[in-house]
Coordinates of C-alpha atoms in Angstrom, one line a residue:
Chain A
X1 CA 80.1 23.4 -9.3
X2 CA 77.7 26.0 -10.6
X3 CA 78.3 28.5 -7.8
X4 CA 79.7 31.8 -9.1
X5 CA 83.5 32.4 -8.5
X6 CA 83.1 35.1 -5.8
X7 CA 80.8 32.9 -3.7
X8 CA 83.2 29.9 -4.0
X9 CA 86.3 32.0 -2.9
X10 CA 84.2 33.6 -0.1
X11 CA 83.3 30.2 1.2
X12 CA 86.8 28.8 0.8
X13 CA 88.3 31.8 2.7
X14 CA 85.7 31.7 5.5
X15 CA 85.8 27.9 6.1
X16 CA 88.8 27.8 8.5
X17 CA 87.4 30.8 10.5
X18 CA 83.8 29.3 10.4
X19 CA 85.1 26.0 11.8
X20 CA 86.3 27.9 14.9
X21 CA 83.0 29.7 15.3
X22 CA 81.5 26.3 15.9
X23 CA 83.2 25.6 19.3
X24 CA 82.7 29.3 20.2
X25 CA 78.9 28.8 19.6
X26 CA 79.2 25.7 21.8
X27 CA 80.6 27.8 24.6
X28 CA 77.6 30.1 24.3
X29 CA 75.2 27.1 24.3
X30 CA 76.8 25.7 27.4
X31 CA 76.6 29.1 29.2
X32 CA 72.9 29.3 28.4
X33 CA 72.2 25.8 29.5
X34 CA 74.0 26.5 32.8
X35 CA 72.0 29.7 33.5
X36 CA 68.5 30.4 34.6
X37 CA 67.6 31.7 31.1
X38 CA 65.3 29.5 29.0
X39 CA 67.1 27.7 26.2
X40 CA 64.6 29.2 23.6
X41 CA 65.3 32.7 24.8
X42 CA 69.1 32.0 24.7
X43 CA 68.9 30.6 21.2
X44 CA 66.8 33.6 20.0
X45 CA 69.8 35.7 21.0
X46 CA 71.9 33.9 18.4
X47 CA 69.8 35.3 15.5
X48 CA 68.6 38.6 17.2
X49 CA 71.8 39.8 18.6
X50 CA 74.2 37.7 16.5
X51 CA 77.4 38.7 18.4
X52 CA 78.9 35.9 20.5
X53 CA 80.9 37.9 23.0
X54 CA 78.0 40.3 23.7
X55 CA 75.5 37.4 24.0
X56 CA 77.7 35.6 26.5
X57 CA 78.1 38.8 28.6
X58 CA 74.3 39.4 28.4
X59 CA 73.5 35.9 29.7
X60 CA 76.1 36.1 32.5
X61 CA 74.9 39.5 33.6
X62 CA 71.2 38.7 33.5
X63 CA 71.9 35.4 35.3
X64 CA 73.8 37.3 38.0
X65 CA 70.8 39.5 38.5
X66 CA 72.2 42.7 37.0
X67 CA 69.9 45.6 36.3
X68 CA 68.8 45.6 32.6
X69 CA 70.4 49.0 31.7
X70 CA 73.7 47.7 33.0
X71 CA 73.4 44.5 31.0
X72 CA 72.4 46.3 27.8
X73 CA 75.1 49.0 28.3
X74 CA 77.8 46.3 28.7
X75 CA 76.7 44.4 25.5
X76 CA 76.8 47.7 23.6
X77 CA 80.3 48.6 24.8
X78 CA 81.6 45.2 23.9
X79 CA 80.0 45.4 20.5
X80 CA 81.3 49.0 19.9
X81 CA 84.3 47.5 18.0
X82 CA 81.8 46.6 15.2
X83 CA 81.4 50.4 14.7
X84 CA 85.1 50.6 13.9
X85 CA 84.8 47.6 11.5
X86 CA 82.0 49.4 9.7
X87 CA 83.9 52.6 9.4
X88 CA 86.8 50.6 7.9
X89 CA 84.3 48.8 5.6
X90 CA 82.4 51.9 4.5
X91 CA 84.3 52.3 1.3
X92 CA 83.9 48.6 0.4
X93 CA 80.1 48.9 0.9
X94 CA 79.7 52.4 -0.7
X95 CA 78.8 51.1 -4.1
X96 CA 76.1 48.7 -2.9
X97 CA 72.3 49.4 -3.2
X98 CA 70.7 50.8 -0.1
X99 CA 68.9 47.5 0.6
X100 CA 72.2 45.6 0.7
X101 CA 74.0 48.4 2.5
X102 CA 71.5 48.2 5.3
X103 CA 70.9 44.5 5.5
X104 CA 74.3 42.9 5.0
X105 CA 75.9 44.4 8.1
X106 CA 73.5 42.2 10.1
X107 CA 75.9 39.3 9.3
X108 CA 79.0 41.3 10.4
X109 CA 81.4 39.4 12.8
X110 CA 85.1 39.9 13.7
X111 CA 86.0 37.2 11.2
X112 CA 83.8 38.5 8.4
X113 CA 85.3 42.1 8.8
X114 CA 88.9 40.8 8.6
X115 CA 88.1 38.9 5.5
X116 CA 86.1 41.7 3.8
X117 CA 88.6 44.4 4.3
X118 CA 91.4 42.2 3.1
X119 CA 89.4 41.2 0.0
X120 CA 88.3 44.8 -0.8
X121 CA 91.8 45.7 -2.2
X122 CA 91.7 42.9 -4.8
X123 CA 88.1 43.0 -5.9
X124 CA 86.9 46.1 -7.6
X125 CA 83.5 44.9 -8.9
X126 CA 80.7 45.7 -6.3
X127 CA 78.5 42.8 -7.2
X128 CA 81.4 40.3 -6.9
X129 CA 82.4 42.0 -3.7
X130 CA 78.9 41.7 -2.3
X131 CA 78.6 38.0 -3.2
X132 CA 82.0 37.3 -1.6
X133 CA 81.1 39.0 1.6
X134 CA 77.7 37.5 1.8
X135 CA 78.9 33.9 1.3
X136 CA 81.8 34.3 3.7
X137 CA 79.8 36.0 6.5
X138 CA 76.8 33.7 6.1
X139 CA 79.0 30.6 6.4
X140 CA 80.5 31.9 9.7
X141 CA 77.0 32.7 11.0
X142 CA 75.6 29.3 10.1
X143 CA 78.5 27.6 12.0
X144 CA 77.9 29.9 15.0
X145 CA 74.2 29.0 15.0
X146 CA 75.0 25.3 14.7
X147 CA 77.4 25.5 17.6
X148 CA 75.0 27.3 19.9
X149 CA 72.2 24.8 19.2
X150 CA 74.5 21.8 19.9
X151 CA 75.7 23.6 23.1
X152 CA 72.2 24.1 24.4
X153 CA 71.3 20.5 23.6
X154 CA 74.4 19.0 25.2
X155 CA 74.0 21.5 28.1
X156 CA 75.5 20.6 31.4
X157 CA 77.1 17.4 30.2
X158 CA 80.0 19.5 28.9
X159 CA 82.4 20.9 31.6
X160 CA 82.4 24.7 31.2
X161 CA 86.1 25.4 31.8
X162 CA 87.4 22.8 29.3
X163 CA 85.1 24.1 26.5
X164 CA 86.2 27.7 27.1
X165 CA 89.9 26.7 27.4
X166 CA 89.7 25.2 23.9
X167 CA 87.2 27.3 22.0
X168 CA 88.3 30.8 22.9
X169 CA 92.0 30.6 21.9
X170 CA 90.9 28.7 18.8
X171 CA 88.7 31.6 17.7
X172 CA 91.4 34.2 18.4
X173 CA 94.1 32.3 16.5
X174 CA 91.7 31.8 13.6
X175 CA 91.6 35.6 13.2
X176 CA 95.2 35.3 12.1
X177 CA 94.5 32.8 9.3
X178 CA 94.0 35.5 6.7
X179 CA 97.7 36.4 7.3
X180 CA 98.8 33.0 6.1
X181 CA 98.7 34.2 2.5
X182 CA 102.0 32.8 1.3
X183 CA 103.6 29.4 1.1
X184 CA 106.4 30.1 3.7
X185 CA 104.0 31.3 6.3
X186 CA 101.7 28.4 5.7
X187 CA 104.6 25.9 5.9
X188 CA 105.8 27.5 9.1
X189 CA 102.3 27.4 10.7
X190 CA 101.6 23.8 9.7
X191 CA 105.0 22.4 10.8
X192 CA 104.8 24.3 14.1
X193 CA 101.4 22.9 14.8
X194 CA 102.5 19.4 13.9
X195 CA 105.6 19.6 16.2
X196 CA 103.5 21.1 19.1
X197 CA 101.2 18.1 19.0
X198 CA 103.8 15.4 18.4
X199 CA 106.0 16.8 21.3
X200 CA 103.2 17.2 23.7
X201 CA 104.3 14.4 26.1
X202 CA 107.4 16.5 26.9
X203 CA 107.4 18.6 30.1
X204 CA 105.4 21.8 30.1
X205 CA 106.4 24.5 27.6
X206 CA 109.1 22.4 25.8
X207 CA 106.8 21.3 23.0
X208 CA 105.7 24.9 22.3
X209 CA 109.3 26.1 22.3
X210 CA 110.3 23.3 19.9
X211 CA 107.3 24.1 17.7
X212 CA 108.2 27.8 17.5
X213 CA 111.8 27.0 16.5
X214 CA 110.8 24.4 13.9
X215 CA 108.2 26.7 12.5
X216 CA 110.7 29.5 12.0
X217 CA 113.2 27.0 10.5
X218 CA 110.6 25.5 8.1
X219 CA 109.4 28.9 7.1
X220 CA 112.9 30.0 6.4
X221 CA 113.6 26.9 4.3
X222 CA 110.4 27.3 2.3
X223 CA 111.4 30.9 1.7
X224 CA 114.7 29.8 0.3
X225 CA 113.1 27.2 -2.0
X226 CA 110.6 29.7 -3.4
X227 CA 110.6 30.1 -7.2
X228 CA 111.6 33.8 -7.5
X229 CA 113.9 34.0 -4.4
X230 CA 117.6 34.3 -4.6
X231 CA 119.5 31.9 -2.4
X232 CA 122.7 33.9 -1.8
X233 CA 123.6 34.4 1.8
X234 CA 126.2 37.1 2.4
X235 CA 128.4 36.2 5.3
Chain B
X1 CA 106.0 37.3 0.0
X2 CA 103.8 40.4 -0.7
X3 CA 106.6 42.6 -2.1
X4 CA 107.7 41.9 -5.7
X5 CA 111.3 42.6 -4.6
X6 CA 112.5 39.4 -6.3
X7 CA 111.6 40.8 -9.7
X8 CA 113.7 44.0 -9.3
X9 CA 117.0 43.4 -11.2
X10 CA 119.1 46.2 -9.9
X11 CA 117.4 48.5 -7.4
X12 CA 118.6 52.1 -7.8
X13 CA 118.2 52.6 -4.0
X14 CA 119.1 50.2 -1.3
X15 CA 120.8 46.8 -1.3
X16 CA 120.0 43.6 -3.2
X17 CA 116.8 41.8 -2.1
X18 CA 118.5 38.9 -0.2
X19 CA 120.6 41.3 1.9
X20 CA 117.5 43.4 2.6
X21 CA 115.6 40.3 3.7
X22 CA 118.3 38.9 6.0
X23 CA 118.9 42.4 7.5
X24 CA 115.1 42.6 8.2
X25 CA 115.1 39.2 10.0
X26 CA 118.0 40.4 12.2
X27 CA 116.2 43.7 13.0
X28 CA 112.8 42.0 13.6
X29 CA 114.6 39.6 16.0
X30 CA 115.7 42.7 18.0
X31 CA 112.2 44.1 18.1
X32 CA 110.9 40.8 19.2
X33 CA 113.2 40.7 22.1
X34 CA 112.2 44.2 23.1
X35 CA 108.5 43.4 22.8
X36 CA 108.9 40.3 25.0
X37 CA 110.8 42.0 27.7
X38 CA 108.4 45.0 27.8
X39 CA 105.2 42.8 28.1
X40 CA 106.3 39.6 29.8
X41 CA 106.5 41.4 33.2
X42 CA 102.7 41.8 33.2
X43 CA 102.2 38.1 32.7
X44 CA 104.7 37.1 35.5
X45 CA 103.9 39.9 38.0
X46 CA 102.6 37.5 40.8
X47 CA 105.7 35.2 40.3
X48 CA 108.1 38.2 40.5
X49 CA 106.3 39.6 43.6
X50 CA 106.5 36.2 45.3
X51 CA 110.1 35.5 44.2
X52 CA 111.6 38.9 45.2
X53 CA 109.4 39.2 48.4
X54 CA 107.3 42.3 47.7
X55 CA 103.5 42.9 47.1
X56 CA 101.9 43.2 43.7
X57 CA 101.8 47.0 43.4
X58 CA 105.5 47.2 44.4
X59 CA 106.3 44.6 41.7
X60 CA 104.3 46.8 39.3
X61 CA 107.0 49.4 39.8
X62 CA 109.4 47.2 37.7
X63 CA 107.0 47.9 34.8
X64 CA 107.2 51.6 35.5
X65 CA 111.0 51.4 35.8
X66 CA 111.3 49.8 32.3
X67 CA 109.0 52.4 30.8
X68 CA 110.9 55.3 32.4
X69 CA 114.1 53.8 30.9
X70 CA 112.5 54.1 27.5
X71 CA 111.3 57.7 28.2
X72 CA 114.8 58.8 29.1
X73 CA 116.7 56.6 26.7
X74 CA 114.8 57.2 23.5
X75 CA 115.4 61.0 23.0
X76 CA 118.8 61.0 24.7
X77 CA 120.4 58.1 22.7
X78 CA 118.7 59.3 19.5
X79 CA 120.4 62.7 19.9
X80 CA 123.7 61.4 21.1
X81 CA 123.9 58.6 18.5
X82 CA 122.8 60.6 15.5
X83 CA 126.3 60.9 14.2
X84 CA 127.5 57.3 15.1
X85 CA 127.8 54.6 12.4
X86 CA 124.5 52.8 12.4
X87 CA 125.5 49.2 12.6
X88 CA 127.9 49.8 15.4
X89 CA 125.1 51.7 17.2
X90 CA 122.7 48.7 16.7
X91 CA 125.4 46.3 18.0
X92 CA 126.1 48.5 21.1
X93 CA 122.3 48.9 21.9
X94 CA 121.6 45.2 21.6
X95 CA 124.6 44.2 23.7
X96 CA 123.6 46.6 26.4
X97 CA 120.0 45.2 26.1
X98 CA 121.3 41.6 26.6
X99 CA 123.4 42.5 29.6
X100 CA 120.6 44.5 31.3
X101 CA 118.1 41.6 30.9
X102 CA 120.7 39.2 32.2
X103 CA 121.2 41.5 35.2
X104 CA 117.4 41.5 35.8
X105 CA 117.4 37.7 35.6
X106 CA 120.1 37.6 38.3
X107 CA 118.9 40.5 40.5
X108 CA 119.5 39.5 44.2
X109 CA 116.9 42.0 45.5
X110 CA 114.1 44.4 44.7
X111 CA 116.3 47.5 44.3
X112 CA 118.7 45.9 41.8
X113 CA 115.7 44.5 39.9
X114 CA 114.3 48.0 39.5
X115 CA 117.6 49.3 38.3
X116 CA 118.1 46.4 35.9
X117 CA 114.6 46.9 34.4
X118 CA 115.3 50.7 34.1
X119 CA 118.5 49.8 32.2
X120 CA 116.7 47.3 30.0
X121 CA 114.4 50.1 28.8
X122 CA 117.1 52.6 27.8
X123 CA 118.0 51.0 24.4
X124 CA 114.3 50.5 23.3
X125 CA 113.5 53.8 21.5
X126 CA 116.9 54.3 19.9
X127 CA 117.0 50.7 18.6
X128 CA 113.7 51.1 16.8
X129 CA 114.8 54.6 15.4
X130 CA 118.1 53.2 14.2
X131 CA 116.6 50.0 12.8
X132 CA 114.0 52.0 10.8
X133 CA 116.7 54.2 9.3
X134 CA 118.8 51.1 8.3
X135 CA 115.7 49.4 6.9
X136 CA 114.8 52.5 4.8
X137 CA 118.4 52.7 3.4
X138 CA 118.4 49.0 2.4
X139 CA 114.8 48.9 1.0
X140 CA 114.1 49.1 -2.7
X141 CA 112.9 52.6 -3.8
X142 CA 109.3 53.3 -3.0
X143 CA 109.2 50.6 -0.2
X144 CA 110.3 52.8 2.7
X145 CA 106.9 52.7 4.5
X146 CA 106.6 48.9 4.2
X147 CA 110.2 48.5 5.3
X148 CA 109.6 50.4 8.5
X149 CA 106.3 48.5 9.0
X150 CA 108.1 45.3 8.7
X151 CA 110.7 46.2 11.3
X152 CA 107.9 47.1 13.7
X153 CA 106.4 43.6 13.3
X154 CA 108.7 42.5 16.1
X155 CA 106.4 43.8 18.8
X156 CA 103.1 42.2 17.6
X157 CA 104.9 38.9 17.0
X158 CA 106.3 39.1 20.5
X159 CA 102.7 39.7 21.9
X160 CA 101.2 36.7 20.1
X161 CA 104.0 34.1 20.3
X162 CA 106.8 35.4 22.6
X163 CA 104.9 36.8 25.6
X164 CA 102.4 34.0 26.2
X165 CA 105.3 31.5 25.6
X166 CA 107.7 33.3 28.0
X167 CA 105.0 33.7 30.6
X168 CA 104.3 29.9 30.4
X169 CA 108.1 29.2 30.6
X170 CA 108.3 31.6 33.5
X171 CA 105.5 29.9 35.4
X172 CA 107.0 26.5 34.9
X173 CA 110.7 27.3 35.5
X174 CA 110.6 30.6 37.5
X175 CA 110.3 34.2 36.4
X176 CA 114.1 34.5 36.1
X177 CA 114.1 32.1 33.1
X178 CA 111.9 34.5 31.1
X179 CA 114.5 37.3 31.4
X180 CA 117.3 34.8 30.6
X181 CA 115.4 33.9 27.4
X182 CA 115.2 37.6 26.5
X183 CA 118.9 38.0 27.1
X184 CA 119.5 35.0 24.8
X185 CA 117.4 36.7 22.1
X186 CA 119.5 39.8 22.6
X187 CA 122.7 37.9 22.1
X188 CA 121.3 36.2 19.0
X189 CA 120.3 39.6 17.6
X190 CA 123.9 40.9 18.1
X191 CA 125.2 37.9 16.1
X192 CA 122.6 38.3 13.4
X193 CA 123.1 42.0 13.1
X194 CA 126.9 41.5 12.8
X195 CA 126.4 38.8 10.1
X196 CA 123.5 40.1 8.1
X197 CA 123.3 43.9 8.4
X198 CA 125.8 45.7 6.1
X199 CA 128.0 48.4 7.5
X200 CA 126.4 51.8 6.9
X201 CA 127.6 55.3 7.7
X202 CA 125.7 57.9 9.6
X203 CA 123.6 60.5 7.7
X204 CA 125.9 63.6 7.4
X205 CA 122.9 65.8 6.9
X206 CA 121.3 65.1 10.3
X207 CA 120.2 68.4 11.5
X208 CA 119.1 68.4 15.1
X209 CA 118.3 72.2 15.1
X210 CA 115.5 71.6 12.7
X211 CA 114.3 68.6 14.6
X212 CA 114.3 70.4 17.9
X213 CA 112.3 73.3 16.4
X214 CA 109.3 71.0 16.5
X215 CA 109.2 71.4 20.3
X216 CA 108.0 75.0 19.9
X217 CA 104.7 73.8 18.4
X218 CA 101.7 73.6 20.7
X219 CA 100.2 70.9 18.6
X220 CA 103.2 68.6 19.0
X221 CA 103.0 69.0 22.8
X222 CA 99.3 68.5 22.8
X223 CA 99.6 65.3 20.7
X224 CA 102.4 64.0 22.9
X225 CA 100.2 64.7 25.9
X226 CA 97.2 62.9 24.4
X227 CA 99.4 59.7 24.1
X228 CA 101.1 60.2 27.5
X229 CA 97.8 60.4 29.4
X230 CA 95.3 58.5 27.3
X231 CA 97.4 55.5 26.5
X232 CA 98.0 55.1 30.3
X233 CA 94.5 53.8 30.6
X234 CA 95.3 50.5 28.9
X235 CA 98.5 50.0 30.9
X236 CA 96.7 50.7 34.2
X237 CA 94.5 47.7 33.4
X238 CA 97.0 45.4 31.6
X239 CA 99.8 45.8 34.1
X240 CA 97.7 43.9 36.6
X241 CA 96.1 41.4 34.3
X242 CA 97.7 38.3 35.9
X243 CA 96.5 38.9 39.5
X244 CA 93.1 40.0 38.0
X245 CA 92.7 36.7 36.2
X246 CA 93.4 34.7 39.4
X247 CA 91.7 37.0 41.9
X248 CA 88.7 38.4 40.1
X249 CA 88.0 36.0 37.2
X250 CA 88.9 33.1 39.5
X251 CA 90.9 31.0 37.0
X252 CA 94.2 29.3 37.8
X253 CA 97.5 30.9 36.7
X254 CA 97.7 28.6 33.7
X255 CA 94.9 30.7 32.1
X256 CA 97.0 33.9 32.1
X257 CA 98.8 33.1 28.8
X258 CA 95.3 32.8 27.2
X259 CA 94.5 36.4 28.1
X260 CA 97.9 37.5 26.8
X261 CA 97.2 35.7 23.5
X262 CA 93.8 37.5 23.2
X263 CA 95.7 40.8 23.9
X264 CA 98.3 40.0 21.2
X265 CA 95.7 39.1 18.5
X266 CA 93.8 42.2 19.4
X267 CA 96.9 44.4 18.9
X268 CA 97.5 42.8 15.4
X269 CA 93.9 43.4 14.3
X270 CA 94.0 46.9 15.8
X271 CA 97.2 47.9 14.1
X272 CA 95.8 46.8 10.8
X273 CA 92.4 48.4 11.4
X274 CA 94.2 51.6 12.6
X275 CA 95.9 52.0 9.2
X276 CA 92.6 51.6 7.4
X277 CA 90.8 54.0 9.7
X278 CA 93.6 56.6 9.4
X279 CA 93.1 56.7 5.7
X280 CA 89.5 57.5 6.4
X281 CA 90.1 60.3 8.9
X282 CA 92.9 60.5 11.5
X283 CA 91.1 63.0 13.9
X284 CA 87.7 61.4 13.7
X285 CA 89.1 57.9 14.3
X286 CA 91.2 59.2 17.2
X287 CA 88.1 60.7 18.9
X288 CA 85.9 57.6 18.3
X289 CA 88.6 55.1 19.4
X290 CA 89.3 57.2 22.5
X291 CA 85.7 57.2 23.5
X292 CA 85.3 53.4 23.0
X293 CA 88.6 52.8 24.8
X294 CA 87.3 54.7 27.9
X295 CA 84.0 52.8 27.8
X296 CA 85.7 49.4 27.5
X297 CA 88.0 50.1 30.4
X298 CA 85.1 51.0 32.6
X299 CA 83.3 47.9 31.4
X300 CA 86.2 45.6 32.2
X301 CA 85.9 46.5 35.9
X302 CA 82.8 44.3 36.1
X303 CA 83.1 41.9 33.0
X304 CA 86.5 40.8 34.6
X305 CA 84.5 38.4 36.8
X306 CA 83.3 36.1 34.0
X307 CA 85.9 34.3 31.9
X308 CA 84.6 34.8 28.3
X309 CA 83.4 38.4 28.7
X310 CA 86.7 39.2 30.4
X311 CA 88.8 37.7 27.6
X312 CA 86.7 39.4 24.9
X313 CA 86.9 42.8 26.7
X314 CA 90.8 42.4 26.9
X315 CA 90.8 41.6 23.1
X316 CA 88.6 44.6 22.4
X317 CA 90.6 47.0 24.6
X318 CA 93.9 45.9 22.9
X319 CA 92.3 46.2 19.4
X320 CA 91.0 49.7 20.0
X321 CA 94.3 50.8 21.7
X322 CA 96.3 49.4 18.8
X323 CA 94.2 51.3 16.3
X324 CA 94.5 54.4 18.5
X325 CA 98.4 54.3 18.5
X326 CA 98.5 54.3 14.7
X327 CA 96.2 57.3 14.6
X328 CA 98.4 59.0 17.1
X329 CA 101.6 58.3 15.2
X330 CA 100.0 59.7 12.0
X331 CA 98.8 62.8 13.8
X332 CA 102.2 63.3 15.4
X333 CA 104.0 63.0 12.1
X334 CA 101.7 65.5 10.4
X335 CA 101.9 68.1 13.2
X336 CA 105.7 67.6 13.6
X337 CA 106.2 68.6 10.0
X338 CA 109.9 68.5 9.0
X339 CA 110.9 66.9 12.4
X340 CA 109.5 63.5 11.6
X341 CA 112.4 61.5 13.1
X342 CA 112.1 63.1 16.5
X343 CA 108.3 63.0 16.1
X344 CA 108.4 59.2 15.8
X345 CA 110.9 58.8 18.6
X346 CA 108.8 61.0 20.9
X347 CA 105.8 58.8 20.2
X348 CA 107.7 55.9 21.8
X349 CA 108.7 58.2 24.7
X350 CA 105.1 59.4 25.3
X351 CA 103.6 55.9 25.1
X352 CA 106.1 54.6 27.6
X353 CA 105.5 57.6 29.9
X354 CA 101.9 56.4 29.7
X355 CA 103.1 52.9 30.5
X356 CA 104.9 54.1 33.6
X357 CA 102.1 56.3 34.9
X358 CA 99.4 53.7 34.1
X359 CA 101.2 50.9 36.0
X360 CA 102.0 53.3 38.9
X361 CA 98.4 54.6 39.3
X362 CA 97.0 51.2 38.9
X363 CA 99.3 49.9 41.6
X364 CA 98.4 52.9 43.8
X365 CA 94.7 52.1 43.9
X366 CA 95.4 48.4 44.6
X367 CA 97.7 49.4 47.5
X368 CA 94.9 51.7 48.7
X369 CA 92.7 48.6 49.1
X370 CA 90.3 49.2 46.2
X371 CA 91.0 45.7 44.7
X372 CA 91.9 44.5 41.3
X373 CA 88.8 45.9 39.5
X374 CA 90.0 49.5 40.4
X375 CA 92.9 49.8 37.9
X376 CA 90.7 49.6 34.9
X377 CA 88.4 52.3 36.3
X378 CA 91.5 54.5 36.8
X379 CA 92.3 53.5 33.2
X380 CA 88.9 54.8 32.0
X381 CA 89.7 58.1 33.7
X382 CA 93.1 58.3 32.0
X383 CA 91.5 57.6 28.6
X384 CA 88.9 60.3 29.2
X385 CA 91.8 62.7 30.2
X386 CA 93.5 61.9 26.9
X387 CA 90.2 62.5 25.1
X388 CA 89.9 66.0 26.7
X389 CA 93.4 66.9 25.6
X390 CA 92.5 65.7 22.1
X391 CA 89.4 68.0 22.1
X392 CA 91.7 70.9 23.1
X393 CA 94.0 69.9 20.2
X394 CA 91.1 69.8 17.8
X395 CA 90.0 73.3 19.0
X396 CA 93.5 74.7 18.4
X397 CA 93.5 73.0 15.0
X398 CA 90.1 74.6 14.1
X399 CA 91.3 78.1 15.2
X400 CA 94.5 77.8 13.2
X401 CA 92.8 76.6 10.1
X402 CA 90.2 79.4 10.4
X403 CA 93.0 81.9 10.9
X404 CA 94.9 80.6 7.9
X405 CA 91.8 80.9 5.8
X406 CA 91.2 84.4 6.9
X407 CA 94.7 85.9 6.9
X408 CA 96.8 83.5 4.8
X409 CA 99.5 81.2 6.3
X410 CA 101.4 82.5 9.3
X411 CA 104.9 83.8 8.5

């Protein structure tokens, strides 16, 4: 691979989060297809507004016949959290040229913000930092675009509630992926997920309880087997 | 692990790394139980109302009762228990917690449920205070802040894993099963604390006169007031999230855990963001966060009718509120000066006062017939009230700084 190292690590870090942006884009596409708004206008939102939650709210509000100041005001309030992200990111962006400082925030999403602030502490070089952020943020955006296009095309053939019930929790859970930064947490998450799926025929809730317990146990075991960890257990 | 504690050969301060790690697990478990019992009531409000035979706003009083238990218990037990041996104190607090939750699970009628919920809240503040002191004494030198942060993880873990899970279990097997599960976590914590937390003596230099002196400061009272009123906004909305999902958004009960999950993830992201923003500017981030919080709460009163906008608004409210709490805690610790311990305990008390009043006022507007969109409008009003008090606090701060500059520090 000839890609520079920051680009590669940016893509690698963003991939699991980007994958969950795909079904979320799908939700948006399905909402557009089910509304009175033309598919082309809806898709234009994905590169003009580029903020999934605000876009879905806009489409729902306009479709419900809300006055335009109400629709725009709501989208702005829902997006106000991006102002908090940019305040947190300001030191990370301070060393960039003005053209990058003003253009790169276009790609800002919840996922990109979480990654960028986490990476800022490890990466001192501004050029490397810029490449990392651009690669990560762009990958997430491309998946979001892809998802919304597929959603509009498939349109009404997808049942609205099922798509939301799957895509929205997936996106929120993905925000926690950057916290899986050590082997024990990763082992705990993977084994909990495996048990949750394997035990799904059991009555409601039991598989999740089993998954949580086995995740804790597996994480504890992995912690005990770690290279620099002492295994003494005082009674 | 992020801490290099394994590399430290013989820490000059604190216990060996394995002891510290196991003690942390025991203390996080206690915080997890507290977090679940505090927030699972919101998820199961319709089941509790149906099961005990009252309407939703009356069931909301069980949320207020728990919060009042924290408000009264936190300062009282912190003062009374200051001289007690710490491990014994932790064991006593968690045993009482387990018993109170079991009583709530068995409550035969509404009055006993209210009393049991009040009793469940009493150990809350003192447990976190005591657990923080134990964690600091066991942590390697220079790791005090991280040790306290680690103990506090119990609440966000509860909001992401415990509360949605307990809500789901409560929906499937009855609301009482959720409180039984919490009582079991309490018993487990008692066992783990007994096994894994070393015996520690009380701090002989505890000086409550110095701590209590903080209450003569206007800034301390103003900051407590900002939390007690402004934070109520989120609770006015969140206390009635379960009936809002079924009545306004129009989704079945099985969707409620999804909203709770979004809330939990929002609180994790917000807590982390709050730390970053506080390093930038505590006062400025408090003002900006407060304004966004008020706007979001007002917005929720109409985004609540569409599923995705509703979930995302809940996520954003929880994120902004989480960041706001960190800013408030930093502000309180800086204005309380030498009285940091009581300052931190009073933050718990003021946030739970907000919980009680938020749940009460939200229930009052529902009872008055304004529907399930009204609590978040009340919440927006409370957030604005907090913002006004904050403006007053900033004005006092400016005047004091100007006076200090002109005449030197006050004697």
